[in-house]
Coordinates of C-alpha atoms and ligand atoms in Angstrom, one line a residue:
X1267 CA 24.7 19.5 -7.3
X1268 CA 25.0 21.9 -4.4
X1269 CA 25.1 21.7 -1.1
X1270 CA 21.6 20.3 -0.5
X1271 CA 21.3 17.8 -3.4
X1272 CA 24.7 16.5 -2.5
X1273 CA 23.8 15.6 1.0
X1274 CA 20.5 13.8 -0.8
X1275 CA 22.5 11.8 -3.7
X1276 CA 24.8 11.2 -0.7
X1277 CA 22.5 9.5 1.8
X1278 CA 20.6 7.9 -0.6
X1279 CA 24.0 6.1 -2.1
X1280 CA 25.2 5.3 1.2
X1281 CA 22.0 3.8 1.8
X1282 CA 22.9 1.8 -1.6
X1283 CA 25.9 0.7 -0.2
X1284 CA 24.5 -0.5 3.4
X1285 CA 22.0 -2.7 1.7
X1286 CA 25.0 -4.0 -0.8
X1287 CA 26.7 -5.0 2.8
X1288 CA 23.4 -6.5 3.7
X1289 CA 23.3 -8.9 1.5
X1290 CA 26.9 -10.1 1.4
X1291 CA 27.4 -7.9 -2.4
X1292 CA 31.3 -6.6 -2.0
X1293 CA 32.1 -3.5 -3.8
X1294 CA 34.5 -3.2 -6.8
X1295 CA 35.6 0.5 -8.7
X1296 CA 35.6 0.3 -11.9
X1297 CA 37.2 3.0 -14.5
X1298 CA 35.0 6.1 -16.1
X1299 CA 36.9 5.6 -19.3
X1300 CA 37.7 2.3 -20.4
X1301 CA 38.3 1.2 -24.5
X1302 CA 35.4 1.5 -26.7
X1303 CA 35.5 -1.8 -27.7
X1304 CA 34.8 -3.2 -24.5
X1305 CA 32.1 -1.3 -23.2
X1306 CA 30.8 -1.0 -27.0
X1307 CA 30.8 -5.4 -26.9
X1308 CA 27.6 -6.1 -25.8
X1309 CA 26.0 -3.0 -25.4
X1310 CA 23.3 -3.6 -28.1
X1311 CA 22.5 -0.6 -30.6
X1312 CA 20.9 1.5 -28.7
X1313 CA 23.1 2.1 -26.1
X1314 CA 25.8 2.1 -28.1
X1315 CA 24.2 5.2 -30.3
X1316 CA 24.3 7.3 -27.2
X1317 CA 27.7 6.3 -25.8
X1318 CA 30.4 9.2 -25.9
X1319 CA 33.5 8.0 -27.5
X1320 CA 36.3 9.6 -28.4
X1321 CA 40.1 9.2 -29.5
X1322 CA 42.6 9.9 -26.6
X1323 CA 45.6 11.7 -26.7
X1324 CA 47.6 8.3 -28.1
X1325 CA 44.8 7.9 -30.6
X1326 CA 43.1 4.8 -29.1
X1327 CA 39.4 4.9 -29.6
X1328 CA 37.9 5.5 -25.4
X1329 CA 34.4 6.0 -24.3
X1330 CA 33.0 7.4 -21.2
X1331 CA 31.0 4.0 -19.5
X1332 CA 27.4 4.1 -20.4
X1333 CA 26.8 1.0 -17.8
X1334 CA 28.7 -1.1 -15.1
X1335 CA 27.6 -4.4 -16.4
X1336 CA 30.5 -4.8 -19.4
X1337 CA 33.5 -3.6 -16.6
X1338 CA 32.0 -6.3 -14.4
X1339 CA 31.6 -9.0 -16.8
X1340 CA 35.4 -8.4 -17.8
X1341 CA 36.3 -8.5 -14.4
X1342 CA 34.9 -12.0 -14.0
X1343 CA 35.8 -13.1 -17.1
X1344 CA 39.7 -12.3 -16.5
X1345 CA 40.5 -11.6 -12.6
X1346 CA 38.0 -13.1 -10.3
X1347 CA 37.9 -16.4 -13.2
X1348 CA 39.5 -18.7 -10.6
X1349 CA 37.0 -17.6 -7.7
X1350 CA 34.3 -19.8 -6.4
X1351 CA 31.2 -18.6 -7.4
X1352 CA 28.4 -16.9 -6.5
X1353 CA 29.9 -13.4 -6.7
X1354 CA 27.5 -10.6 -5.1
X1355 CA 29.2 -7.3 -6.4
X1356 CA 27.7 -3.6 -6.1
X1357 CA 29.7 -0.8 -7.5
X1358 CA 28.4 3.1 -7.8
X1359 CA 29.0 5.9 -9.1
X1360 CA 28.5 8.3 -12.7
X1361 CA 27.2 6.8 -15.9
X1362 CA 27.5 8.6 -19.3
X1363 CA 24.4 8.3 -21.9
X1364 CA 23.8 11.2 -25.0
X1365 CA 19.6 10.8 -23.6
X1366 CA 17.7 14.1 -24.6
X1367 CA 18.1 16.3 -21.3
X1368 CA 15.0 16.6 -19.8
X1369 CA 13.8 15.8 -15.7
X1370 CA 15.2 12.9 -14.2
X1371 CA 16.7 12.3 -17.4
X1372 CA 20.5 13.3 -17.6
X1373 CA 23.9 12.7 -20.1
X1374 CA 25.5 11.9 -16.8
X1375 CA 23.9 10.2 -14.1
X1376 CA 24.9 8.2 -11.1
X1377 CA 23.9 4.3 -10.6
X1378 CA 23.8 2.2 -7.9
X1379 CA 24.1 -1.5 -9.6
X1380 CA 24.3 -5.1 -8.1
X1381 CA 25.4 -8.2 -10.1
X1382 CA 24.8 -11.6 -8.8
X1383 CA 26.7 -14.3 -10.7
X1384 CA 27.4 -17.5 -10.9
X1385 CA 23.4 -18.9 -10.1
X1386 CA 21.0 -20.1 -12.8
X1387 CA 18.2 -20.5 -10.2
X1388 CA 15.1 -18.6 -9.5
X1389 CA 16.3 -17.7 -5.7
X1390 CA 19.2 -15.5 -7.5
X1391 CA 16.5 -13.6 -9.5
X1392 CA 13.9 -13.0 -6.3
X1393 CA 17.3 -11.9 -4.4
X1394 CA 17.5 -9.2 -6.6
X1395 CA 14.0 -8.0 -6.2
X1396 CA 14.0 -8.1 -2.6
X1397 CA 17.1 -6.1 -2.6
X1398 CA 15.7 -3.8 -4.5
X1399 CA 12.8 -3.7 -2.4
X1400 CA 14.4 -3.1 0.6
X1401 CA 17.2 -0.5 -1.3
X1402 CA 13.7 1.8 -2.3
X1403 CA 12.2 1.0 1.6
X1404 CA 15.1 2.0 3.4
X1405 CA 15.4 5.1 1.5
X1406 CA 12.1 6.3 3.0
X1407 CA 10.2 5.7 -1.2
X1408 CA 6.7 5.1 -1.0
X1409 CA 4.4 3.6 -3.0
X1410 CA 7.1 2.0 -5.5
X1411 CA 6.1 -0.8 -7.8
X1412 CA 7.9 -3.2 -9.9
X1413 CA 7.2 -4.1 -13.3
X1414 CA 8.5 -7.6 -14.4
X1415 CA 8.8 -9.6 -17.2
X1416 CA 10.8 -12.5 -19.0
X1417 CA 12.4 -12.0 -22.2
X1418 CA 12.9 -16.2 -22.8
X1419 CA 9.2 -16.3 -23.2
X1420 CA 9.2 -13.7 -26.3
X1421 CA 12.1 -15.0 -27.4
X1422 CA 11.0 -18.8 -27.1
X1423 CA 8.3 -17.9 -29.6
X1424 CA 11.1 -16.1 -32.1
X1425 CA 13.9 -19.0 -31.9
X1426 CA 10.7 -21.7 -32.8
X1427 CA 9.5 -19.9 -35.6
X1428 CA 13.2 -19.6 -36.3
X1429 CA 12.5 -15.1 -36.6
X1430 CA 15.7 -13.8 -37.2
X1431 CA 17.9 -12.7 -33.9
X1432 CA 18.6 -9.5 -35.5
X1433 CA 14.9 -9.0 -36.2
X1434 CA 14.4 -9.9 -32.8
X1435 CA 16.2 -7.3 -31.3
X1436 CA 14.6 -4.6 -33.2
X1437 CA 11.3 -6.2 -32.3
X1438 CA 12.0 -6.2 -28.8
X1439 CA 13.5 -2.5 -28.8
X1440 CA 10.1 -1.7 -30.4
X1441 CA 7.9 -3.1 -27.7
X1442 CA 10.6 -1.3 -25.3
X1443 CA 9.3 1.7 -26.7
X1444 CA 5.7 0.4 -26.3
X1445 CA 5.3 0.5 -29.7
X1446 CA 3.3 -2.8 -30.3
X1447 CA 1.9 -2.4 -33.4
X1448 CA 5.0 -1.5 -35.3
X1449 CA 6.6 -4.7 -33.7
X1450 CA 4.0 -6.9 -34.5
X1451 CA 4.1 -5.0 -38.2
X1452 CA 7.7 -5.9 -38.2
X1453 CA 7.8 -9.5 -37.2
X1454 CA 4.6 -10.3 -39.8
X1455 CA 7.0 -8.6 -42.6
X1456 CA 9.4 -11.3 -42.2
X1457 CA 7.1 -14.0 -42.8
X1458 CA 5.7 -15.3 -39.4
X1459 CA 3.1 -17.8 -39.3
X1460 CA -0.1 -17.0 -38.1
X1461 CA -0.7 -18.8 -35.2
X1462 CA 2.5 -17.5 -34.1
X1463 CA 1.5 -14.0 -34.5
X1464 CA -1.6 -14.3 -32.7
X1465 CA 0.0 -16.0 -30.0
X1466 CA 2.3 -13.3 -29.8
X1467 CA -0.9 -10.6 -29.9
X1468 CA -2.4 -12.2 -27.2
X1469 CA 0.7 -13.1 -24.8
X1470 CA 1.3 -8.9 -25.2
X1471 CA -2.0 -7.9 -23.8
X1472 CA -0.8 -9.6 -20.6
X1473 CA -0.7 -7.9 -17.6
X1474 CA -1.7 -6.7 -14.0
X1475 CA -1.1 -7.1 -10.4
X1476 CA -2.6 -10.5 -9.5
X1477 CA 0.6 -11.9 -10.7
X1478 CA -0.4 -15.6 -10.5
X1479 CA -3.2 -15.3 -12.6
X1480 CA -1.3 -13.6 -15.4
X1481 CA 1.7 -16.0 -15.3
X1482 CA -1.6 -18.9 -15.3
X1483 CA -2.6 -17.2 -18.6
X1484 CA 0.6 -16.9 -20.0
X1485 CA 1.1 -20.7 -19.7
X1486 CA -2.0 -21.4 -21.5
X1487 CA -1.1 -19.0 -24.2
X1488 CA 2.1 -20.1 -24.9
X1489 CA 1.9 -24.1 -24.5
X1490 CA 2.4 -25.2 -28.3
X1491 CA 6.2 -23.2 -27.6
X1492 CA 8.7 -25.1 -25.2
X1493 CA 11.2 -22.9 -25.4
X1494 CA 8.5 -20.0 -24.0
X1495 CA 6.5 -22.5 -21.8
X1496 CA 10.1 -23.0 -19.6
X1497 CA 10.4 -19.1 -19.1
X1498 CA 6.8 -18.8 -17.9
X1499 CA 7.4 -21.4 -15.2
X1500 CA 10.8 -19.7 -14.0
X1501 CA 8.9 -17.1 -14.1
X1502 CA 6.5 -18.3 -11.6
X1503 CA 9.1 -19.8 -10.0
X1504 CA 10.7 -16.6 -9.5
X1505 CA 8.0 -14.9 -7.9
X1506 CA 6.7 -17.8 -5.8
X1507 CA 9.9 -17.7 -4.1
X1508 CA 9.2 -13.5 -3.4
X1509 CA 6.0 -14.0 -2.5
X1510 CA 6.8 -16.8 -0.2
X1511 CA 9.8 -14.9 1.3
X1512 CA 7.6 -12.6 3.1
X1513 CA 8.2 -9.4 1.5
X1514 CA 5.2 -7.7 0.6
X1515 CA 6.3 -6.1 -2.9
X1516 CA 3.8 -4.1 -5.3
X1517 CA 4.7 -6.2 -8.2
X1518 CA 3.2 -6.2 -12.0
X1519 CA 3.8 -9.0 -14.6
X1520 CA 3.6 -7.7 -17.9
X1521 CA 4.1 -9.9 -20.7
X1522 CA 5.2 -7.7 -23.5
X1523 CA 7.5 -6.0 -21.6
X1524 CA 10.9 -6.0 -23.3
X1525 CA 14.2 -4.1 -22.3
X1526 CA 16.7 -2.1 -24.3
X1527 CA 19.6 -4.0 -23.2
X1528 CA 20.0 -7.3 -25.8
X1529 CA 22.2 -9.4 -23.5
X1530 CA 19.1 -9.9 -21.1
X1531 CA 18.2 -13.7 -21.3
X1532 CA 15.6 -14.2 -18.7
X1533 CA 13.6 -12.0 -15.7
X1534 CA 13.4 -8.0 -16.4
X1535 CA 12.6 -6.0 -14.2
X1536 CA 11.9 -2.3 -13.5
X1537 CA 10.6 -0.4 -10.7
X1538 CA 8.7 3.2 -10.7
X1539 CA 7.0 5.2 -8.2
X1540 CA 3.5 6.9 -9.4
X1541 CA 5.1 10.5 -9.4
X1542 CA 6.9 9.7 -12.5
X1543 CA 7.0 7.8 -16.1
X1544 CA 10.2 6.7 -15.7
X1545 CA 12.0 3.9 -14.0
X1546 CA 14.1 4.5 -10.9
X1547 CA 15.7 1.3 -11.9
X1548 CA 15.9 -1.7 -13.7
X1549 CA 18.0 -5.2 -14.7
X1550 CA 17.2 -8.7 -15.2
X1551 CA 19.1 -11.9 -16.1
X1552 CA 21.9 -12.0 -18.8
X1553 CA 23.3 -15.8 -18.7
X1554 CA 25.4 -15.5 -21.5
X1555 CA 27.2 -12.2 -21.2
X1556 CA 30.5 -13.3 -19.2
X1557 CA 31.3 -16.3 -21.9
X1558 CA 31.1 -13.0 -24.5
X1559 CA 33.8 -11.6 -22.9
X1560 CA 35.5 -14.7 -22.8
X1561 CA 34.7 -16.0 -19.2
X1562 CA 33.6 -19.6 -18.2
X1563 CA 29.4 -19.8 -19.2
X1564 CA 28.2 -18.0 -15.9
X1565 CA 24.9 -17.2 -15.5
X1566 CA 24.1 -14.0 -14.1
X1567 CA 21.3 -11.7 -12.6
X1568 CA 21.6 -7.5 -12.0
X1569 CA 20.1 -4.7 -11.3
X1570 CA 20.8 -0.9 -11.8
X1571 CA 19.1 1.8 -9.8
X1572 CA 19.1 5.4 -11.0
X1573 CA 20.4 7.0 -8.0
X1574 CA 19.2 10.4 -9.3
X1575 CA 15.5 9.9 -10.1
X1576 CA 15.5 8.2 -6.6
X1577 CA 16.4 11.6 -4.9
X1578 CA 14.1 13.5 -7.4
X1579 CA 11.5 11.2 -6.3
X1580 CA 12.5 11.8 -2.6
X1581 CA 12.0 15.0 -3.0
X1582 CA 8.1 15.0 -4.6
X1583 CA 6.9 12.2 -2.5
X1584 CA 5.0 14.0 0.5
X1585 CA 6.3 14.6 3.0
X1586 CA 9.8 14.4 1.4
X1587 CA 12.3 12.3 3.0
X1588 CA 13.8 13.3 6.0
X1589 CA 17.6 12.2 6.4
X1590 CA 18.4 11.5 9.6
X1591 CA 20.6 14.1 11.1
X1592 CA 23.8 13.8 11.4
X1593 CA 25.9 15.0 14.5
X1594 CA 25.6 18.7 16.1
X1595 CA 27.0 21.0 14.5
X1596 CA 28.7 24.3 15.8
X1597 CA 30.7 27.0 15.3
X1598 CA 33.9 28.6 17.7
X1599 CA 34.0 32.2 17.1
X1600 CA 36.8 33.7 18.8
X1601 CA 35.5 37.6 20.2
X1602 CA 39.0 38.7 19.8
X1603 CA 41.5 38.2 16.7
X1604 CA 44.1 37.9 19.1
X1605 CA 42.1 34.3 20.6
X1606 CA 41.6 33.0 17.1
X1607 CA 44.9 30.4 18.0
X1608 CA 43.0 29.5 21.2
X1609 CA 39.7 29.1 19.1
X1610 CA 41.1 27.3 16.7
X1611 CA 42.6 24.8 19.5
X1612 CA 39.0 24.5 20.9
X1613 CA 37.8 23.6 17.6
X1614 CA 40.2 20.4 17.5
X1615 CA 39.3 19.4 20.8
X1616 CA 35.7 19.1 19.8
X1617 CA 36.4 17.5 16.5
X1618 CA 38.1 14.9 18.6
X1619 CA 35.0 14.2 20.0
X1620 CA 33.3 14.0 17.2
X1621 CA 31.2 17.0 16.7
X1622 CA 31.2 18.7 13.4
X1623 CA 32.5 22.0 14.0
X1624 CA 33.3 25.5 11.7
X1625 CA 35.9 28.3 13.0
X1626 CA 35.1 31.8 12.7
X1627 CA 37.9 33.0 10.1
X1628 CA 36.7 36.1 8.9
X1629 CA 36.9 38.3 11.9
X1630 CA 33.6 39.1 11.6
X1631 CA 31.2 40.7 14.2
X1632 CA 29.3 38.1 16.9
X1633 CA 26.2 38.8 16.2
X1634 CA 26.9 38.3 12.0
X1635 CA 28.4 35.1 12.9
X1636 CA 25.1 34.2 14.8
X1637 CA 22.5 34.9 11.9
X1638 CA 24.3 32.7 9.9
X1639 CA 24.9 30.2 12.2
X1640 CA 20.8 30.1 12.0
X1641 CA 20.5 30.3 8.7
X1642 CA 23.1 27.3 8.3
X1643 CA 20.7 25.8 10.7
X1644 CA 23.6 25.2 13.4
X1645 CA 23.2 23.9 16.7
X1646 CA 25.6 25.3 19.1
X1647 CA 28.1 28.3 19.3
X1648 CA 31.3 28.8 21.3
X1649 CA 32.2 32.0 22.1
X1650 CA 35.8 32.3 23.1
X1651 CA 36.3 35.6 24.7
X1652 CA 38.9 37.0 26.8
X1653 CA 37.1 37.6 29.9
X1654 CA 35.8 34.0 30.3
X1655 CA 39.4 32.5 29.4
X1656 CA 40.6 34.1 32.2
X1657 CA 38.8 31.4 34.2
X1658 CA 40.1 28.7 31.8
X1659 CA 35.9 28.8 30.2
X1660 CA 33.8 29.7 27.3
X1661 CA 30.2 30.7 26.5
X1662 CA 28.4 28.0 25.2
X1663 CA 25.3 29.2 23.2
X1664 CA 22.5 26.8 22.5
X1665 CA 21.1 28.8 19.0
X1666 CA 18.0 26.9 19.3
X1667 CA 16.9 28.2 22.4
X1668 CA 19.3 30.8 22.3
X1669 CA 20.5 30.3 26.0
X1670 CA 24.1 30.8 27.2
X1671 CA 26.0 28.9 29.8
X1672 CA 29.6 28.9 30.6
X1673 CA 31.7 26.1 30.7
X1674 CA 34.6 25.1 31.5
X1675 CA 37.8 24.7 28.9
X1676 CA 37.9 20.6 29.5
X1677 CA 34.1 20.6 29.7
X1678 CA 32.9 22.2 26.5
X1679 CA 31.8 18.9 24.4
X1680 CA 30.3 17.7 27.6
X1681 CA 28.1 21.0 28.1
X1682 CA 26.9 20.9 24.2
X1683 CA 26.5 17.1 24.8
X1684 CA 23.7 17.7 27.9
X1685 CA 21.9 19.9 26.0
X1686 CA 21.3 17.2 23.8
X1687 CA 20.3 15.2 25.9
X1688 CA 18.0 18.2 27.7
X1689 CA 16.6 18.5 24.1
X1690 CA 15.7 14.7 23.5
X1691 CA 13.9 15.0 26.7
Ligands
AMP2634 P1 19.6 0.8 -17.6 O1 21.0 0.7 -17.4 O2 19.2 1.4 -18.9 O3 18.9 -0.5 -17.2 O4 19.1 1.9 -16.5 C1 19.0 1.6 -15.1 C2 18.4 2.8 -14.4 O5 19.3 3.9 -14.6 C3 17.1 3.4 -15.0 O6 16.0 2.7 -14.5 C4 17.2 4.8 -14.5 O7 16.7 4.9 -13.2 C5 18.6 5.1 -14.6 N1 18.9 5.9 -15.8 C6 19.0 5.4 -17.1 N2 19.3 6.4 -18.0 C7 19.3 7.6 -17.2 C8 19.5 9.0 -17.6 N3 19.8 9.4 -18.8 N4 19.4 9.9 -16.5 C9 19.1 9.5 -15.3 N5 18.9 8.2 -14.9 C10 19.0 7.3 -15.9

């Protein structure tokens, strides 16, 4: 990324990291490479086919992390065990996936992700989407939705007409994929009544944005399964408890919606903007990932956001994003090479106070300097010459308005600083 994507990916993790602080979610680091066979564990197939894994130099099979969730899980299935629970931890940084290459899809690609363990109620799962709500707000995103589902309804229907898991997933991967009919092709294959089958026809043509009414319907279509008929009302439950919150979120309930990831147990989510087809992020709840890794049963609730597609998307909504600026910025150019000591000392007294600040080091001529002090979109200039040092002062240039003043040696930040001020005014 250079200069100018950096400063975007930048902001808008920093802004990940403000809203972890927000809500209480403490950050953890967790390794690039860790063994395959942990962050191969749970990773269901798909995942697991794009992973890249390799043998290290002492012939141990390693793999780059193609998610956060398995170095978390470990975590608090091994260290953080003995903690009281809940545990609100965000981590960020690069995630590794072989995905085709094209926009906004990348083999590595950086992920802010919250986990939220240790809750089995609804008020963990509506935390998550009002984090994520205000993570996509605060980052000036417009116009975002959120698509959301619940797996333990489809899945409620599978266990009762006793479909195979392993079917299941591959069913569910399907419908990931959108691909209904080949689903529904695949579950009849295997024998499924019906009634079950019609259920399942029906409950997958669910969906829209009065999000009452479609959790209404999806009671009534799914009251001869009690395993089902228990998801529906978390469900509900789950988005009464949004709703009632206060935060007004564009949100979706699609019933056929189905994720990638197999450990997911309860809510999915996934949020997208209208610019794009794919999702700037996405999680749910995964109650029986820690005891995998051989933690105490802890039920859990995440959610990963694709840091990068939320900067592409920055950068097509209109008008793009404007990140709030950071400090003036200068540059000390001394007119003399024999003053470049004296610059150079002039710079540090202004980083003291704060101001970003670049020294002149190539000896070039002022008015070179100057151009690309504009171009760099700078704000201020010192021009240490040998004239004005004679009375212990500098030229300070303002290369917005392009006027010159002189100031004083022990004066210089405070001079930039009132033109500032003259500016905001
Ligand atoms: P997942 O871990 O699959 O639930 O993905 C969470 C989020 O990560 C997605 O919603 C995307 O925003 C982002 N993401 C996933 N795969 C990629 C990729 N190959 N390139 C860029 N972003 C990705």
């Amino acid at each position: 990324m250079l200069p100018e994507e950096a400063r975007l990916l930048r902001f808008v993790e920093s802004n990940a990291r403000t809203v972890a602080s927000l809500y209480g979610y403490r950050e953890i680091i967790t390794p690039v490479v860790e063994t395959y066979e942990l962050l191969s564990a749970k990773a269901g197939e798909e995942v697991k086919s794009r992973m890249f894994v390799f043998k290290d130099l002492g012939g141990r099979d390693v793999a780059l992390r193609p998610e956060f969730t398995a170095s978390v899980a470990r975590l608090v299935a091994s260290t953080l065990r003995a903690q009281p629970k809940p545990f609100r931890l965000f981590c960020a940084g690069t995630i590794y996936r072989y995905d085709e290459p094209q926009r906004g899809r990348y083999r590595e690609f950086w992920q802010s992700n919250y986990e939220l363990m240790g809750s089995s109620r609804p008020e963990a799962d509506a935390e998550v989407l009002l984090l994520t709500d205000r993570l996509m707000k605060n980052s000036g995103l417009k116009n975002y939705a959120m698509k959301i589902g619940h797996v333990g309804v489809l899945r409620g229907i599978f266990n009762q007409e006793k479909f195979d898991e392993k079917a299941q997933n591959s069913a569910m991967q399907l419908m990931d994929k959108k691909q209904y009919e080949e689903a529904l092709n695949l579950i009849s294959e295997s024998g499924f009544p019906d009634d079950g089958l019609k259920t399942l026809r029906e409950l997958i043509s669910l969906r829209g944005n009065n999000v009452f009414d479609i959790t209404n319907c999806m009671m009534k279509c799914v009251s001869a399964y009690e395993q089902a008929t228990k998801a529906v009302e978390n469900l509900n439950d789950i988005l009464k408890m949004v709703a009632e919150s206060g935060a007004k979120i564009n949100m979706t309930v699609d019933a056929g919606f189905a994720r990638g990831l197999e450990y997911y147990t309860g809510m999915i989510c996934e949020i997208f903007v209208p610019e794009f087809d794919i999702a700037l992020g996405g999680g749910g709840r995964y109650d029986r990932l820690i005891e995998l890794f051989g933690g105490e049963p802890t039920p859990a609730v995440g959610i990963a956001h694709g840091m990068d597609r939320m900067m592409l998307a920055l950068q097509n909504q209109s008008p793009p994003v404007r990140i709030v600026p950071e400090s003036k910025a200068g540059v000390v150019i001394p007119i003399q090479r024999h003053l470049a000591a004296k610059a150079a000392q002039i710079a540090e007294t202004l980083r003291e106070e704060n101001m970003r600040v670049e020294l002149e080091i190539m000896g070039r001529k002022m008015t070179k300097v100057l151009e690309e002090a504009d171009k760099k979109k700078l704000n201020f200039a010192v021009l240490v010459g040998e004239k004005e040092l004679e009375s212990r002062s500098v030229v300070v240039r303002n290369l917005l308005t392009r006027e010159q003043k002189t100031a004083r040696l022990d004066e210089i930040a405070e001079t930039i600083r009132q033109r500032d001020e003259h500016e905001a005014s």
